[in-house]
Tab-separated table of C-alpha atoms in Angstrom:
chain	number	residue	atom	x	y	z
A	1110	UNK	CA	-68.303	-1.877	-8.714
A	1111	UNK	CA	-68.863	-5.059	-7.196
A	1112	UNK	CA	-72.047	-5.674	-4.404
A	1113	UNK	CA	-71.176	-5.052	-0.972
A	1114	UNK	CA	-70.871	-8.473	0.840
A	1115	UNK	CA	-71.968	-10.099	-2.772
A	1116	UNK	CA	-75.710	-9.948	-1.698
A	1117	UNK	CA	-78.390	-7.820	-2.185
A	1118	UNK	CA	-79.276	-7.950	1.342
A	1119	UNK	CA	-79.667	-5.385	3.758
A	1120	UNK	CA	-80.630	-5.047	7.285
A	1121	UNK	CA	-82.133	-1.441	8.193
A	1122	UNK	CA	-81.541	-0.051	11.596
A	1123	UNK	CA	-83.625	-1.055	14.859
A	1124	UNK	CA	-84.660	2.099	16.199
A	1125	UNK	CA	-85.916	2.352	19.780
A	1126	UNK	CA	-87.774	5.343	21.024
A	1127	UNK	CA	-87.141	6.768	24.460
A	1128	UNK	CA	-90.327	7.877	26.337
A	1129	UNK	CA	-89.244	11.367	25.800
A	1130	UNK	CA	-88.085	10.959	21.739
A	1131	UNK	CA	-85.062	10.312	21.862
A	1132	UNK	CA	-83.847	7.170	19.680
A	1133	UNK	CA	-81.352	4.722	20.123
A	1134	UNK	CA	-80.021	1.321	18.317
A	1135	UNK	CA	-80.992	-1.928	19.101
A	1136	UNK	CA	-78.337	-3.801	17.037
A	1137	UNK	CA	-75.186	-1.691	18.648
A	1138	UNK	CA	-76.662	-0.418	22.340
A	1139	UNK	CA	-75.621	2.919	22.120
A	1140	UNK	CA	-77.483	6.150	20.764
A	1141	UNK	CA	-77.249	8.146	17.905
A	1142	UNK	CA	-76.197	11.722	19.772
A	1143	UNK	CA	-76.269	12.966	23.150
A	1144	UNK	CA	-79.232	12.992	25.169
A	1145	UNK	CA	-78.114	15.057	28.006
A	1146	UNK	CA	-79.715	18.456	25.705
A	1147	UNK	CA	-82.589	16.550	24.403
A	1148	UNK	CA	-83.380	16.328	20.658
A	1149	UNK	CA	-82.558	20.356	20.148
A	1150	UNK	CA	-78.787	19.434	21.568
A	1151	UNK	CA	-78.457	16.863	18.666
A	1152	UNK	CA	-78.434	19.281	16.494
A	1153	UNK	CA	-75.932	21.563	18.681
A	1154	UNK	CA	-73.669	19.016	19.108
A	1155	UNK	CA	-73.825	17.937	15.328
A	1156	UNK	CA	-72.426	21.674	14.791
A	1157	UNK	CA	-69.954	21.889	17.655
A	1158	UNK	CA	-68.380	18.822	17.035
A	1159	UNK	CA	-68.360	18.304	12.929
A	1160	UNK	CA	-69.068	21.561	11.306
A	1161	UNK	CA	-66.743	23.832	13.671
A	1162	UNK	CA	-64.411	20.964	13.938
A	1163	UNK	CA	-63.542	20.670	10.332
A	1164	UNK	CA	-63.810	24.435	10.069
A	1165	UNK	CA	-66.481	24.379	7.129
A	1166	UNK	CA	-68.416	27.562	7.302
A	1167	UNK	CA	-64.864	29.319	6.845
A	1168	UNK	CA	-64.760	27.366	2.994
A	1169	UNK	CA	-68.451	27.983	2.547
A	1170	UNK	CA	-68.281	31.552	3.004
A	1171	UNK	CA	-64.984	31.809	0.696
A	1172	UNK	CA	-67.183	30.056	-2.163
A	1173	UNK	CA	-65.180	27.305	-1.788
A	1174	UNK	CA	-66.790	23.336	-3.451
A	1175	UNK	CA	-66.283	21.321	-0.741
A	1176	UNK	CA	-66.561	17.282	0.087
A	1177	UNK	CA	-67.225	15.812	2.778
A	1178	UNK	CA	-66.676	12.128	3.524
A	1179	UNK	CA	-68.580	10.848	6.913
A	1180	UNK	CA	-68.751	7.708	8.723
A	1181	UNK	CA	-72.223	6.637	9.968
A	1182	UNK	CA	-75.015	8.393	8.374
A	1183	UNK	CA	-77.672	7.613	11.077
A	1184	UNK	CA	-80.271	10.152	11.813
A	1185	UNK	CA	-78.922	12.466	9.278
A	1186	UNK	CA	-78.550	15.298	11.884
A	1187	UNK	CA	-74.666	15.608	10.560
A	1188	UNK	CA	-75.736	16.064	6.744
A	1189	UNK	CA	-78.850	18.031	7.301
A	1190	UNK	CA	-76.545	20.723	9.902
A	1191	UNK	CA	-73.927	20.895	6.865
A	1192	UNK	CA	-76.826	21.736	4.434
A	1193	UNK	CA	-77.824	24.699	6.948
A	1194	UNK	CA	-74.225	25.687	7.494
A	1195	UNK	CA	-74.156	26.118	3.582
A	1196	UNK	CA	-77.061	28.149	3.395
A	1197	UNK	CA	-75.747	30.850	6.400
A	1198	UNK	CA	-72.539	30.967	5.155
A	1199	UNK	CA	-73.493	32.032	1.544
A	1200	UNK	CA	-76.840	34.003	2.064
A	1201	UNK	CA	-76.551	35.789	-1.438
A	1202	UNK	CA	-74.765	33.448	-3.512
A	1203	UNK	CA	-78.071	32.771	-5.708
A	1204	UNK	CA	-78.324	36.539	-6.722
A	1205	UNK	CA	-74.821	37.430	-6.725
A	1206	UNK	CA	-74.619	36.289	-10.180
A	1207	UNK	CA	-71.325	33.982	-9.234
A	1208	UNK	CA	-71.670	30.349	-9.067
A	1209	UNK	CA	-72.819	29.048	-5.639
A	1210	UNK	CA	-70.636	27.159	-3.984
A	1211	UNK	CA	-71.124	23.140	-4.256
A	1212	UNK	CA	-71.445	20.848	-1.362
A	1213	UNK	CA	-70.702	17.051	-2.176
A	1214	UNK	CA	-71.677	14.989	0.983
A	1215	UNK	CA	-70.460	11.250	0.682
A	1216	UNK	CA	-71.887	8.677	4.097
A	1217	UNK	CA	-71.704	5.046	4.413
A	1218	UNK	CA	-74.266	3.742	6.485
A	1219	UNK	CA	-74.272	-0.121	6.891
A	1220	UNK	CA	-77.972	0.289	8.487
A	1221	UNK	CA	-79.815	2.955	6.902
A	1222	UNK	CA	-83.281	4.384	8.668
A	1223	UNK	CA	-86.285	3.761	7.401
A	1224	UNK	CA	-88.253	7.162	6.008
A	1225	UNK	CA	-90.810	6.944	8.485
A	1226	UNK	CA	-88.401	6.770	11.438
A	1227	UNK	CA	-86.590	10.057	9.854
A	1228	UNK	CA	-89.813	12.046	9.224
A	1229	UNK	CA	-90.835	11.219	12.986
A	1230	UNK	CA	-87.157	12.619	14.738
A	1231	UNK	CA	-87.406	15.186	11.960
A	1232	UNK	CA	-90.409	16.471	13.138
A	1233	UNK	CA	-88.787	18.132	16.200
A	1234	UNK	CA	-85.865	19.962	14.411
A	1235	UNK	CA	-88.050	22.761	13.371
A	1236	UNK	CA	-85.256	25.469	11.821
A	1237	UNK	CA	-84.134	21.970	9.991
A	1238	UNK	CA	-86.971	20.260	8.437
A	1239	UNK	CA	-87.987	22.242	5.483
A	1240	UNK	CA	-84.251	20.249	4.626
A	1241	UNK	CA	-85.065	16.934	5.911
A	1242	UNK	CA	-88.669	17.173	3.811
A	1243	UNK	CA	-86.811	17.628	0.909
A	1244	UNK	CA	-84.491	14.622	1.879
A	1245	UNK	CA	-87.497	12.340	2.769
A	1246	UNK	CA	-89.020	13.170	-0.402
A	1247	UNK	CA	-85.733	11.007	-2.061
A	1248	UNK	CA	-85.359	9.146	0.844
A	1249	UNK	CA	-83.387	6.098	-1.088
A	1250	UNK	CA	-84.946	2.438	-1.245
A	1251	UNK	CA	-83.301	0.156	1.029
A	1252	UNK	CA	-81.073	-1.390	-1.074
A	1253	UNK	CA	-77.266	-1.713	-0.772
A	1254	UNK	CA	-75.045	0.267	-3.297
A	1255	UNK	CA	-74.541	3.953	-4.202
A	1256	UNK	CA	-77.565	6.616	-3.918
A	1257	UNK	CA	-76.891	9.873	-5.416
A	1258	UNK	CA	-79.253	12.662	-4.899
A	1259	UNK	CA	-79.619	16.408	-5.598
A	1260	UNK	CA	-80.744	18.739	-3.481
A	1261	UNK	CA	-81.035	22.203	-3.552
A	1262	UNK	CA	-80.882	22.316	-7.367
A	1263	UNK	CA	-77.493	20.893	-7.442
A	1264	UNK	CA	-76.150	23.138	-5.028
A	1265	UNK	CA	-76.122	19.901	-2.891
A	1266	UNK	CA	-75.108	16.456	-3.636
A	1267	UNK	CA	-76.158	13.911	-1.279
A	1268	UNK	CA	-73.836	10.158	-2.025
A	1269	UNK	CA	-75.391	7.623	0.802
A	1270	UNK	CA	-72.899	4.235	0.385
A	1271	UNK	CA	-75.267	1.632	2.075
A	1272	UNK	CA	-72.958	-1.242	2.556
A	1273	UNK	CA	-70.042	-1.656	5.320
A	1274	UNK	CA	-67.389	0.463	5.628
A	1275	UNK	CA	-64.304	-1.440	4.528
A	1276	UNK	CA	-66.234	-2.244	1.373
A	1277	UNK	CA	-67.504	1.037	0.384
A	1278	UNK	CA	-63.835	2.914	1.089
A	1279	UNK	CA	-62.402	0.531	-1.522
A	1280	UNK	CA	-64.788	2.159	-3.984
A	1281	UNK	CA	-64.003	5.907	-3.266
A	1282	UNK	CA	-61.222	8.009	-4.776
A	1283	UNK	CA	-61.892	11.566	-3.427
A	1284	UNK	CA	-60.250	13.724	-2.446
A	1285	UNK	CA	-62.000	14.667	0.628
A	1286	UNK	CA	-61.896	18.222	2.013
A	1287	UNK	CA	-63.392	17.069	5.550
A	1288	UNK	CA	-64.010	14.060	7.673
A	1289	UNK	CA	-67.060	13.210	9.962
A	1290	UNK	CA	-66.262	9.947	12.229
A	1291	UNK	CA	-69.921	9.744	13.734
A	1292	UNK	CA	-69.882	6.100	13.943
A	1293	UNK	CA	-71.295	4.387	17.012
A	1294	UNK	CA	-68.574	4.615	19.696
A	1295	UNK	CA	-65.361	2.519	19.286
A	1296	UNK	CA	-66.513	-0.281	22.193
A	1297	UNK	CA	-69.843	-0.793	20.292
A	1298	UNK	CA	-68.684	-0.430	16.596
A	1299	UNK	CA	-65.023	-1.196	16.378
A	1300	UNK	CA	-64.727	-2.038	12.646
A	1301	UNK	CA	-65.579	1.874	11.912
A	1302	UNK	CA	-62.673	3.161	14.049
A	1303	UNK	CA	-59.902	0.374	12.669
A	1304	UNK	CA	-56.575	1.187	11.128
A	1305	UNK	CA	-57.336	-0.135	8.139
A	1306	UNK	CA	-60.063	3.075	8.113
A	1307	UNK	CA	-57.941	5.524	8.792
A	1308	UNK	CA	-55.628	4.627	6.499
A	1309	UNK	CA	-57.936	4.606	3.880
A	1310	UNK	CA	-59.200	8.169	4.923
A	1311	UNK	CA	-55.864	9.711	4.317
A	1312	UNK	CA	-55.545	8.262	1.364
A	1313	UNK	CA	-58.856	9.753	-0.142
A	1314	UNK	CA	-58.110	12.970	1.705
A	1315	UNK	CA	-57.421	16.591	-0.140
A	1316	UNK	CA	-53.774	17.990	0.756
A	1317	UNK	CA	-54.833	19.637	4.819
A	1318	UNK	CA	-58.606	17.624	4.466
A	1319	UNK	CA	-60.044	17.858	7.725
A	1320	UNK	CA	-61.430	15.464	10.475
A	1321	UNK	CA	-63.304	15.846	13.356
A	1322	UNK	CA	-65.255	13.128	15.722
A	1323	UNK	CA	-66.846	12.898	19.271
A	1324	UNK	CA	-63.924	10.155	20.372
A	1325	UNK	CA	-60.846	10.893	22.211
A	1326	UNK	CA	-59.845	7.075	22.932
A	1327	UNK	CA	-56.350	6.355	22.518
A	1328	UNK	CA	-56.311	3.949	20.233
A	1329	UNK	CA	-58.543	6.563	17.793
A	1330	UNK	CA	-55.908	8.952	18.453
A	1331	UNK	CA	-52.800	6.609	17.824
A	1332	UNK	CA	-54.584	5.234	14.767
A	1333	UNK	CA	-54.774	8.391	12.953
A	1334	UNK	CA	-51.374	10.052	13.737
A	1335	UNK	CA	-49.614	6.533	12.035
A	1336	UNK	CA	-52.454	7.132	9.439
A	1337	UNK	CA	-50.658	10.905	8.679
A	1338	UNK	CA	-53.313	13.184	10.567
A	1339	UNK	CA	-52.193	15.605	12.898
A	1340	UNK	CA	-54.247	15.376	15.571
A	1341	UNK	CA	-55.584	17.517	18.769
A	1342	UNK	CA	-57.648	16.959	21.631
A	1343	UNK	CA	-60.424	19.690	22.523
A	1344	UNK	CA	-63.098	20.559	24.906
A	1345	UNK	CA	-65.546	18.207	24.095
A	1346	UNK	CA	-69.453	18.925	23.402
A	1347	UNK	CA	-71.869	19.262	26.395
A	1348	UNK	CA	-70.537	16.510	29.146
A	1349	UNK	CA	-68.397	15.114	26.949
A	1350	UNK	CA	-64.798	15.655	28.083
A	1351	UNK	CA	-62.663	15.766	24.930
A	1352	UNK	CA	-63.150	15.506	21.023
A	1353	UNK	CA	-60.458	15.257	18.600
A	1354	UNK	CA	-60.204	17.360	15.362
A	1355	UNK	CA	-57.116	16.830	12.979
A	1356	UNK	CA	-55.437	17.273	9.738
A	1357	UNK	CA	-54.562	15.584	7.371
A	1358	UNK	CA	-50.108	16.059	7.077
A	1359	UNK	CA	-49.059	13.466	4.667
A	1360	UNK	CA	-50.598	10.854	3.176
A	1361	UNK	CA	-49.716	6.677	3.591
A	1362	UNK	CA	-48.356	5.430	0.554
A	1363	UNK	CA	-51.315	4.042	-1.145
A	1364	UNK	CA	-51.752	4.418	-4.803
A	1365	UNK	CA	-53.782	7.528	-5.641
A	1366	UNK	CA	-56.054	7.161	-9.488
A	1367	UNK	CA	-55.056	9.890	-11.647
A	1368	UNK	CA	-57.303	12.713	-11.242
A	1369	UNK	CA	-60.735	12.840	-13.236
A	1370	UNK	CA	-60.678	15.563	-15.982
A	1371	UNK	CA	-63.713	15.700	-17.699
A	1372	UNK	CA	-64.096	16.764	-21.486
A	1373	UNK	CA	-65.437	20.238	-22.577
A	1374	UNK	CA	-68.401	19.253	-25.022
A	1375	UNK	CA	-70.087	15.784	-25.998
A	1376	UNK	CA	-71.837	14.254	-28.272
A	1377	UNK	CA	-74.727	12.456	-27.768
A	1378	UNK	CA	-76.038	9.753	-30.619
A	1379	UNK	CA	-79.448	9.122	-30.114
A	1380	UNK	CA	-82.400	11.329	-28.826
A	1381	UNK	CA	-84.655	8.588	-26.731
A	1382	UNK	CA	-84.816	7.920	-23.139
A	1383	UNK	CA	-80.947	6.606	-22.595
A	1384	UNK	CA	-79.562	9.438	-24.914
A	1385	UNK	CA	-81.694	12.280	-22.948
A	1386	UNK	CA	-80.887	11.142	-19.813
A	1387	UNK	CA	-77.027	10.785	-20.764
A	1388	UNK	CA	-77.399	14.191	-21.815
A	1389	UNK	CA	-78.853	15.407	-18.429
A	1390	UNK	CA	-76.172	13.421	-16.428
A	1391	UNK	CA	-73.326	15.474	-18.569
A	1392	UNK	CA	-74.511	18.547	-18.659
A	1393	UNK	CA	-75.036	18.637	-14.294
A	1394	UNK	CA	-71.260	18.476	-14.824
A	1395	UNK	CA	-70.976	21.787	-16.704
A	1396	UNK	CA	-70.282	19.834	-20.000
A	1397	UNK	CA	-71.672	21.474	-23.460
A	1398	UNK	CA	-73.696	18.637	-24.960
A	1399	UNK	CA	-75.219	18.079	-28.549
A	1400	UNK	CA	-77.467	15.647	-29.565
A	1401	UNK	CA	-78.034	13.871	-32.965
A	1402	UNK	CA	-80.908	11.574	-33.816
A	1403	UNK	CA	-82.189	10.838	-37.571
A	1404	UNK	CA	-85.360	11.193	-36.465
A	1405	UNK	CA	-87.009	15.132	-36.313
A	1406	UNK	CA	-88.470	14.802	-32.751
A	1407	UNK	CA	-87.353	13.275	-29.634
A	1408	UNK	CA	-87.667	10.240	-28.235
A	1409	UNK	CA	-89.097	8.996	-31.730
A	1410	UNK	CA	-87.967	5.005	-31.743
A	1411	UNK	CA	-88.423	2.828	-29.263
A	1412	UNK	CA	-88.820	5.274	-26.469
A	1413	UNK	CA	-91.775	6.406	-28.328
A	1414	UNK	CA	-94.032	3.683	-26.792
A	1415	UNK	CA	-97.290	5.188	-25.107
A	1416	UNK	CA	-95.655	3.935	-21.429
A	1417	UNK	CA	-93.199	2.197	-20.148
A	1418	UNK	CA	-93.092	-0.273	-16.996
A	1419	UNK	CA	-90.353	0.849	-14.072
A	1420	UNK	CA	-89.269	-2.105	-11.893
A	1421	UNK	CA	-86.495	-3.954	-10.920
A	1422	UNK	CA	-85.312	-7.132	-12.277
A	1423	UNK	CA	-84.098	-9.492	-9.565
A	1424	UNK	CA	-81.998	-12.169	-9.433
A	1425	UNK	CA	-80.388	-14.877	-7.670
A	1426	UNK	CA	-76.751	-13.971	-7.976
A	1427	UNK	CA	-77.378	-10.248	-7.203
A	1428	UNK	CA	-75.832	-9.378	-11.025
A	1429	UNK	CA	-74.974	-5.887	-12.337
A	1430	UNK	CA	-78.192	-5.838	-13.592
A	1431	UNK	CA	-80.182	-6.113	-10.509
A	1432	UNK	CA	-77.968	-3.578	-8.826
A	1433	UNK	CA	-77.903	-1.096	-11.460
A	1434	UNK	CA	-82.363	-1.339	-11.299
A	1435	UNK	CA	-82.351	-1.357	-7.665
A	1436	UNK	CA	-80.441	1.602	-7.256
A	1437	UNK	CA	-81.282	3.304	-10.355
A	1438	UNK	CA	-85.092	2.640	-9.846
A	1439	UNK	CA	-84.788	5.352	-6.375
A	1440	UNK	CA	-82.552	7.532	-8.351
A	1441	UNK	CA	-85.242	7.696	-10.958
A	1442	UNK	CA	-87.937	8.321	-9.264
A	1443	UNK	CA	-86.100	11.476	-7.443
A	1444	UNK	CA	-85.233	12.612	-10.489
A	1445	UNK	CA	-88.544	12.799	-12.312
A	1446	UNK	CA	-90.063	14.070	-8.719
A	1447	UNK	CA	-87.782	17.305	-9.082
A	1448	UNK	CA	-88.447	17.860	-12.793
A	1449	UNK	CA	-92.078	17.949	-11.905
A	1450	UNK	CA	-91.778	20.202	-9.171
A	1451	UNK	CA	-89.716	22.505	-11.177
A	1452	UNK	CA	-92.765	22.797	-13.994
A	1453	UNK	CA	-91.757	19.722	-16.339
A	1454	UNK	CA	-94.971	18.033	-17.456
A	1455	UNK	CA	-93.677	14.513	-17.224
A	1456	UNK	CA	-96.683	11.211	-16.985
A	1457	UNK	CA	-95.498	8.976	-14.675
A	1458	UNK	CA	-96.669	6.962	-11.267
A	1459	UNK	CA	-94.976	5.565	-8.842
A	1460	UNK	CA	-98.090	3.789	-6.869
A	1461	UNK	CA	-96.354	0.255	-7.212
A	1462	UNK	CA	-95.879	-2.480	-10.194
A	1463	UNK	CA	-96.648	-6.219	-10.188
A	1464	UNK	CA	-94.308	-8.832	-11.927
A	1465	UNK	CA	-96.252	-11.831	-12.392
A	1466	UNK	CA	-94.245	-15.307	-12.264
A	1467	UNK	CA	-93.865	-16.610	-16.464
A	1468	UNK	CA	-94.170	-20.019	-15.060
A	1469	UNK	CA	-93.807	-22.687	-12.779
A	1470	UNK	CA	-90.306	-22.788	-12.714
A	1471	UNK	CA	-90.216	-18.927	-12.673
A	1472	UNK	CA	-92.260	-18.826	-9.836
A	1473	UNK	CA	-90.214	-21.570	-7.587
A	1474	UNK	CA	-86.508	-19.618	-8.586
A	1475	UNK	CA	-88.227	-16.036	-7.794
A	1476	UNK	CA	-89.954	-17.679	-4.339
A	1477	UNK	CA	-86.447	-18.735	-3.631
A	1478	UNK	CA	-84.137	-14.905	-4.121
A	1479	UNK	CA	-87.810	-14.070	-1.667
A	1480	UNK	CA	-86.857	-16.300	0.886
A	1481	UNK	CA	-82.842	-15.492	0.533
A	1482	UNK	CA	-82.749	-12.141	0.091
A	1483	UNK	CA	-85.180	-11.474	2.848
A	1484	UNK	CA	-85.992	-7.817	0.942
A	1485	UNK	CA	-87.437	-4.962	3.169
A	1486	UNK	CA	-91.267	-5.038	2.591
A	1487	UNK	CA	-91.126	-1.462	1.530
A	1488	UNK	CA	-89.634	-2.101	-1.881
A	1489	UNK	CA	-90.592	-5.824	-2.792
A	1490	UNK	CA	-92.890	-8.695	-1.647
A	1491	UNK	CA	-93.041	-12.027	-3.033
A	1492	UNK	CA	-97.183	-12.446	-2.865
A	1493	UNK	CA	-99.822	-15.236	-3.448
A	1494	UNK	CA	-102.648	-14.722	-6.516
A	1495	UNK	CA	-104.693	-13.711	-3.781
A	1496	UNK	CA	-102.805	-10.732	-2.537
A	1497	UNK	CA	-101.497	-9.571	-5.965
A	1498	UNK	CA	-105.478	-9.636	-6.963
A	1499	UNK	CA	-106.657	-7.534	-4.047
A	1500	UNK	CA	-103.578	-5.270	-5.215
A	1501	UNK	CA	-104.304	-5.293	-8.673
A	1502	UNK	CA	-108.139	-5.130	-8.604
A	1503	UNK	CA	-108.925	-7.844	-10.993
A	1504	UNK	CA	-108.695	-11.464	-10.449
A	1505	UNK	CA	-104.896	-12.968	-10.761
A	1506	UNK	CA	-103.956	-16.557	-10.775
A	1507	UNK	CA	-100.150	-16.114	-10.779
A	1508	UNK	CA	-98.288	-15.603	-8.052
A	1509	UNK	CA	-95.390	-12.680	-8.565
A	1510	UNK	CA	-93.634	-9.499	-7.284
A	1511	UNK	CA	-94.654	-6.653	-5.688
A	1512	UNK	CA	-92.881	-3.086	-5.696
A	1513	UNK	CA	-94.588	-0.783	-3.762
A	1514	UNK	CA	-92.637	2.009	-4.890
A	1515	UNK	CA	-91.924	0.732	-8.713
A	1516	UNK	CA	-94.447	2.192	-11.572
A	1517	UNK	CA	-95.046	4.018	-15.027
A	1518	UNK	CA	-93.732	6.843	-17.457
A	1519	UNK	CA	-94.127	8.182	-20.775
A	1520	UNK	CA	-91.414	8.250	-22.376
């Protein structure tokens, strides 16, 4: 997988705030769902057009895994509605002793919202935010790449793709049961409503996948019928004249990857940190696992150390390396959060970690993927021996990194 624009940079969205709550983008002028119903018709509309537009609580109720694919993750509004959807359509499904039905929510959101402009818009959805607290609470660092979380004890899979959109397509393989296109409208945000887009939704799409968006412009429509959807225009939401919802007929002739079949049982070598964790990662796909370590107990070698330190490694060419620790650092941190909440006695702290420069030269090349890289405050700060001292609480002379959100565990 190869970075997103070949940077490690990433520009959140500018949210502005109506007088009566309502919030909009700076960067593309437009809002982020109609105002005409106030923040309780965001949520309406988010139903109307998406969720009965792609006809999902129909496959919910049948106990039917589905995937959705959106365009634009923005408020969240679209996931957190699907996520409620789920739970009406299949009221019993935890005590009806069959396996609840999965939902697997892929977005790609170039400009992701910070956590604190969430929890504030959340605030007013009521019947939703018991969800969007659970979100918040693995709200993802803002760092481009893949962020995987799971919700609802598995039942939900969250997939945010913060990068652009031709970029993260390229990456995906589906198939797709339903599409959301809740991009910012085509005038403000052409690049999410190109050809090139809908071409690559069809050829992620399931056999009949769904798609449903607010736009009725022509060139949306025209773009997805030579794309293979069959599409029709409906009463639109609230003012709004006409939506389209379509389906997917045949897809272009793009090569398709073989499909994924994963194996029964594995076998994991090694009982420490990267074999458990392996482990955990196989068996959330229903795969028998064993482990084998020489040692009696677990985590007996090197992941036996009293702690270990959780941060990122940076660096100026945005390698694998600092990808896989920027996302993985989030994904960690959710992950050990929900094994703690679920009773697992697990030492760790995530109050922030301090990388001091090694030397003089260290310190000018790390100074320099600062000033670059321009990294939201919220997950690293390039400081002075001044700052990381008042951080620290002892006297530093070294100036280094700061990760606010970066820690400890035991092993």
């Amino acid at each position: 997988m190869k970075p997103p624009q070949n940077n490690c940079q990433l520009v959140c969205a500018d949210v502005v705030w109506s007088d009566d709550g309502l919030p909009s983008s700076a960067l593309y002028g437009d809002i982020y769902f109609s105002h005409a119903a106030g923040l309780e018709g965001g949520f309406a509309e988010k139903r109307a057009v998406f969720i009965e537009g792609t006809q999902l609580p129909s496959r919910f109720s049948a106990g039917s895994t589905t995937s959705v694919l959106e365009l634009g993750f923005g408020t969240g509004l679209s996931f957190l509605s699907t996520w409620a959807a789920l739970i009406d359509a299949t009221p019993n499904s935890s005590g009806s002793g069959e396996p609840a039905p999965v939902l697997n929510f892929y977005s790609i959101e170039e400009h992701p919202w910070r956590r604190e402009d969430f929890l504030r818009l959340a605030a007013a959805w009521p019947t939703l935010f018991p969800l969007a607290e659970a979100l918040s609470a693995q709200w993802p660092d803002p760092v481009p790449g893949f962020h995987r979380r799971y919700l609802a004890g598995g039942q939900v899979v969250l997939t945010l793709i913060y990068a652009d959109v031709e970029w993260a397509l390229k990456q995906l393989h589906g198939p797709f049961d339903a599409f959301y296109l809740d991009g910012f409208s085509p005038s403000k945000n052409s690049a999410m409503w190109s050809d090139g887009v809908f071409r690559a939704l069809a050829r992620v799409g399931a056999p009949s996948a769904r798609l449903a968006t607010y736009s009725s412009a022509r060139h949306v429509t025209s773009g997805l019928m030579a794309a293979g959807f069959e599409v029709e225009k409906v009463p639109g939401f609230g003012l709004k004249k006409h939506q389209l919802v379509a389906q997917l007929r045949y897809a272009t002739r793009s090569r398709r990857p073989p499909p994924c079949h994963y194996p029964n049982s594995v076998v994991v070598i090694g009982a420490g940190v990267a074999g458990m964790t392996t482990a955990r990662a196989l068996m959330r796909r229903n795969i028998l696992v064993r482990i084998f370590d020489r040692a009696p107990g677990l985590g007996a070698g090197a992941s036996g150390n009293p702690a270990g330190i959780v941060s990122p490694l940076l660096s100026r060419d945005c390698n694998a390396t600092t990808r896989l620790t920027q996302m993985g650092l989030g994904f960690m941190r959710a992950d050990i959060t929900q094994m703690q909440c679920a009773g697992h006695i697990i030492a760790a702290n995530f109050s922030g970690a301090i990388q001091l420069a090694r030397d003089p030269d260290h310190a000018t090349r790390q100074a320099q993927i600062a000033q670059e890289f321009n990294l939201a405050v919220s997950f690293a700060r390039w400081c002075a021996p001044n700052e990381l001292s008042v951080l620290a609480g002892v006297t530093l002379t070294e100036p280094g990194w700061w990760f606010p959100r970066a820690g400890w565990l035991t092993p």
